Amino acid sequence: MIVIVMGVVGAGKTTIGHLLAEQLSWEFTDADDFHPPSNVEKIRHGISLTDDDRRPWLQQLRETVARWIAEDRNVVLACSALKRSYRQELEVGSQVRFVYLKGSAALIAERLRHRRGHFAGEQILASQYADLEEPEEAVTVDIAFTPQQIVAEIREKLGLA
């Protein structure tokens, strides 16, 4: 199974993804690591990525997810996957499941103000919410709870308890 933990910047994708993968003894990968340096620089400077910026990144992620499925690997992937079209690009088989980390802009902005060491910050939050097309097909969890509670809910909803 490939579990894609999705949401806007600061929703906790990496934290929740790491914890979920650790509990399941699965691999964890962050989609941010697939961005070319030009995308990282744009994000670092608060410049929103366009669909053209994201196209090669999404293609590389799609190929990677397909390879993981072919290799019968269990992976948790942290990836914003904000638009329906992005999720369709990544949904290369029935083994792909999306988990949407949902939270208010105020809560996430507060978390971003205290975050250190990541290239994406509060300045791109508004554009991420503007791009967000909330998924209907995903497992949705409220990020107001502790990471342990969130992961327990994800595991229960995915039948991985």
PDB file of C-alpha atoms in Angstrom, residues 20-141:
ATOM      1  CA  LEU A  20       2.729   6.411  10.717  1.00  0.00           C
ATOM      2  CA  ALA A  21       5.583   4.785   8.804  1.00  0.00           C
ATOM      3  CA  GLU A  22       7.488   4.116  12.015  1.00  0.00           C
ATOM      4  CA  GLN A  23       4.494   2.454  13.674  1.00  0.00           C
ATOM      5  CA  LEU A  24       3.855   0.275  10.607  1.00  0.00           C
ATOM      6  CA  SER A  25       7.569  -0.446   9.948  1.00  0.00           C
ATOM      7  CA  TRP A  26       7.101   1.019   6.445  1.00  0.00           C
ATOM      8  CA  GLU A  27       9.297   3.340   4.411  1.00  0.00           C
ATOM      9  CA  PHE A  28       8.752   7.093   4.605  1.00  0.00           C
ATOM     10  CA  THR A  29       9.461   9.554   1.801  1.00  0.00           C
ATOM     11  CA  ASP A  30       8.799  13.281   1.539  1.00  0.00           C
ATOM     12  CA  ALA A  31       7.675  14.599  -1.854  1.00  0.00           C
ATOM     13  CA  ASP A  32       9.564  17.825  -1.106  1.00  0.00           C
ATOM     14  CA  ASP A  33      12.757  15.861  -1.747  1.00  0.00           C
ATOM     15  CA  PHE A  34      11.674  15.424  -5.381  1.00  0.00           C
ATOM     16  CA  HIS A  35      11.421  19.164  -6.112  1.00  0.00           C
ATOM     17  CA  PRO A  36      14.102  20.567  -8.410  1.00  0.00           C
ATOM     18  CA  PRO A  37      16.263  23.316  -6.856  1.00  0.00           C
ATOM     19  CA  SER A  38      14.388  25.991  -8.843  1.00  0.00           C
ATOM     20  CA  ASN A  39      11.100  25.034  -7.148  1.00  0.00           C
ATOM     21  CA  VAL A  40      12.722  25.004  -3.707  1.00  0.00           C
ATOM     22  CA  GLU A  41      14.103  28.508  -4.281  1.00  0.00           C
ATOM     23  CA  LYS A  42      10.701  29.808  -5.359  1.00  0.00           C
ATOM     24  CA  ILE A  43       9.045  28.352  -2.275  1.00  0.00           C
ATOM     25  CA  ARG A  44      11.829  29.626  -0.004  1.00  0.00           C
ATOM     26  CA  HIS A  45      11.135  33.143  -1.302  1.00  0.00           C
ATOM     27  CA  GLY A  46       7.372  32.815  -0.815  1.00  0.00           C
ATOM     28  CA  ILE A  47       6.629  32.459  -4.525  1.00  0.00           C
ATOM     29  CA  SER A  48       3.802  30.052  -5.284  1.00  0.00           C
ATOM     30  CA  LEU A  49       4.512  27.234  -7.698  1.00  0.00           C
ATOM     31  CA  THR A  50       2.523  27.081 -10.918  1.00  0.00           C
ATOM     32  CA  ASP A  51       1.126  23.941 -12.501  1.00  0.00           C
ATOM     33  CA  ASP A  52       4.021  24.160 -14.993  1.00  0.00           C
ATOM     34  CA  ASP A  53       6.492  24.201 -12.079  1.00  0.00           C
ATOM     35  CA  ARG A  54       4.815  21.161 -10.565  1.00  0.00           C
ATOM     36  CA  ARG A  55       4.423  19.117 -13.773  1.00  0.00           C
ATOM     37  CA  PRO A  56       7.911  17.468 -13.830  1.00  0.00           C
ATOM     38  CA  TRP A  57       7.792  17.011 -10.051  1.00  0.00           C
ATOM     39  CA  LEU A  58       4.433  15.229 -10.274  1.00  0.00           C
ATOM     40  CA  GLN A  59       5.622  13.087 -13.180  1.00  0.00           C
ATOM     41  CA  GLN A  60       8.652  11.954 -11.194  1.00  0.00           C
ATOM     42  CA  LEU A  61       6.444  11.198  -8.180  1.00  0.00           C
ATOM     43  CA  ARG A  62       4.012   9.238 -10.379  1.00  0.00           C
ATOM     44  CA  GLU A  63       6.847   7.131 -11.779  1.00  0.00           C
ATOM     45  CA  THR A  64       8.203   6.528  -8.282  1.00  0.00           C
ATOM     46  CA  VAL A  65       4.808   5.486  -6.892  1.00  0.00           C
ATOM     47  CA  ALA A  66       4.299   3.113  -9.848  1.00  0.00           C
ATOM     48  CA  ARG A  67       7.736   1.588  -9.177  1.00  0.00           C
ATOM     49  CA  TRP A  68       6.921   1.104  -5.475  1.00  0.00           C
ATOM     50  CA  ILE A  69       3.690  -0.669  -6.428  1.00  0.00           C
ATOM     51  CA  ALA A  70       5.502  -2.882  -8.956  1.00  0.00           C
ATOM     52  CA  GLU A  71       8.061  -3.738  -6.255  1.00  0.00           C
ATOM     53  CA  ASP A  72       5.230  -4.486  -3.772  1.00  0.00           C
ATOM     54  CA  ARG A  73       6.558  -1.944  -1.251  1.00  0.00           C
ATOM     55  CA  ASN A  74       4.641  -0.301   1.580  1.00  0.00           C
ATOM     56  CA  VAL A  75       5.417   3.425   1.654  1.00  0.00           C
ATOM     57  CA  VAL A  76       4.087   6.524   3.364  1.00  0.00           C
ATOM     58  CA  LEU A  77       4.567   9.583   1.149  1.00  0.00           C
ATOM     59  CA  ALA A  78       4.128  13.112   2.503  1.00  0.00           C
ATOM     60  CA  CYS A  79       2.861  15.212  -0.406  1.00  0.00           C
ATOM     61  CA  SER A  80       0.694  18.327  -0.587  1.00  0.00           C
ATOM     62  CA  ALA A  81      -1.425  16.910  -3.484  1.00  0.00           C
ATOM     63  CA  LEU A  82      -3.619  20.004  -3.235  1.00  0.00           C
ATOM     64  CA  LYS A  83      -5.517  19.716  -6.506  1.00  0.00           C
ATOM     65  CA  ARG A  84      -7.736  16.902  -7.718  1.00  0.00           C
ATOM     66  CA  SER A  85      -5.644  16.680 -10.909  1.00  0.00           C
ATOM     67  CA  TYR A  86      -2.470  16.176  -8.846  1.00  0.00           C
ATOM     68  CA  ARG A  87      -4.087  13.342  -6.909  1.00  0.00           C
ATOM     69  CA  GLN A  88      -5.306  11.767 -10.150  1.00  0.00           C
ATOM     70  CA  GLU A  89      -1.717  11.898 -11.427  1.00  0.00           C
ATOM     71  CA  LEU A  90      -0.493  10.083  -8.308  1.00  0.00           C
ATOM     72  CA  GLU A  91      -3.302   7.535  -8.128  1.00  0.00           C
ATOM     73  CA  VAL A  92      -1.623   4.932 -10.304  1.00  0.00           C
ATOM     74  CA  GLY A  93      -3.345   1.938  -8.755  1.00  0.00           C
ATOM     75  CA  SER A  94      -5.814   0.709  -6.153  1.00  0.00           C
ATOM     76  CA  GLN A  95      -2.906   0.412  -3.701  1.00  0.00           C
ATOM     77  CA  VAL A  96      -2.727   4.223  -3.385  1.00  0.00           C
ATOM     78  CA  ARG A  97      -4.697   5.733  -0.499  1.00  0.00           C
ATOM     79  CA  PHE A  98      -4.899   9.422   0.393  1.00  0.00           C
ATOM     80  CA  VAL A  99      -5.043  10.797   3.924  1.00  0.00           C
ATOM     81  CA  TYR A 100      -6.059  14.457   4.150  1.00  0.00           C
ATOM     82  CA  LEU A 101      -4.759  16.378   7.156  1.00  0.00           C
ATOM     83  CA  LYS A 102      -7.429  19.032   7.605  1.00  0.00           C
ATOM     84  CA  GLY A 103      -7.070  22.083   9.800  1.00  0.00           C
ATOM     85  CA  SER A 104      -7.967  25.727  10.027  1.00  0.00           C
ATOM     86  CA  ALA A 105      -5.763  28.378   8.472  1.00  0.00           C
ATOM     87  CA  ALA A 106      -5.386  30.016  11.895  1.00  0.00           C
ATOM     88  CA  LEU A 107      -4.086  26.824  13.547  1.00  0.00           C
ATOM     89  CA  ILE A 108      -1.673  26.108  10.718  1.00  0.00           C
ATOM     90  CA  ALA A 109      -0.409  29.704  10.578  1.00  0.00           C
ATOM     91  CA  GLU A 110       0.339  29.513  14.298  1.00  0.00           C
ATOM     92  CA  ARG A 111       2.289  26.274  13.814  1.00  0.00           C
ATOM     93  CA  LEU A 112       4.236  27.771  10.904  1.00  0.00           C
ATOM     94  CA  ARG A 113       5.278  30.753  13.026  1.00  0.00           C
ATOM     95  CA  HIS A 114       7.068  28.313  15.353  1.00  0.00           C
ATOM     96  CA  ARG A 115       8.525  26.014  12.683  1.00  0.00           C
ATOM     97  CA  ARG A 116      12.242  26.078  11.982  1.00  0.00           C
ATOM     98  CA  GLY A 117      14.455  24.501   9.344  1.00  0.00           C
ATOM     99  CA  HIS A 118      11.988  24.099   6.468  1.00  0.00           C
ATOM    100  CA  PHE A 119      12.069  26.048   3.212  1.00  0.00           C
ATOM    101  CA  ALA A 120       8.281  26.592   3.090  1.00  0.00           C
ATOM    102  CA  GLY A 121       6.788  29.098   5.472  1.00  0.00           C
ATOM    103  CA  GLU A 122       3.678  31.017   6.372  1.00  0.00           C
ATOM    104  CA  GLN A 123       3.987  33.316   3.340  1.00  0.00           C
ATOM    105  CA  ILE A 124       2.733  30.573   0.985  1.00  0.00           C
ATOM    106  CA  LEU A 125      -0.126  29.356   3.193  1.00  0.00           C
ATOM    107  CA  ALA A 126      -2.779  31.598   1.599  1.00  0.00           C
ATOM    108  CA  SER A 127      -1.860  30.441  -1.907  1.00  0.00           C
ATOM    109  CA  GLN A 128      -1.960  26.801  -0.777  1.00  0.00           C
ATOM    110  CA  TYR A 129      -5.484  27.248   0.585  1.00  0.00           C
ATOM    111  CA  ALA A 130      -6.436  28.973  -2.677  1.00  0.00           C
ATOM    112  CA  ASP A 131      -5.155  25.937  -4.627  1.00  0.00           C
ATOM    113  CA  LEU A 132      -6.651  23.358  -2.257  1.00  0.00           C
ATOM    114  CA  GLU A 133      -9.452  21.248  -3.684  1.00  0.00           C
ATOM    115  CA  GLU A 134     -10.542  19.237  -0.672  1.00  0.00           C
ATOM    116  CA  PRO A 135     -10.636  15.552  -1.528  1.00  0.00           C
ATOM    117  CA  GLU A 136     -13.807  13.546  -1.314  1.00  0.00           C
ATOM    118  CA  GLU A 137     -12.047  10.217  -1.781  1.00  0.00           C
ATOM    119  CA  ALA A 138      -9.507  10.586   1.050  1.00  0.00           C
ATOM    120  CA  VAL A 139      -9.488   9.563   4.668  1.00  0.00           C
ATOM    121  CA  THR A 140      -9.880  12.948   6.393  1.00  0.00           C
ATOM    122  CA  VAL A 141      -8.488  13.629   9.860  1.00  0.00           C
TER     123      VAL A 141
END
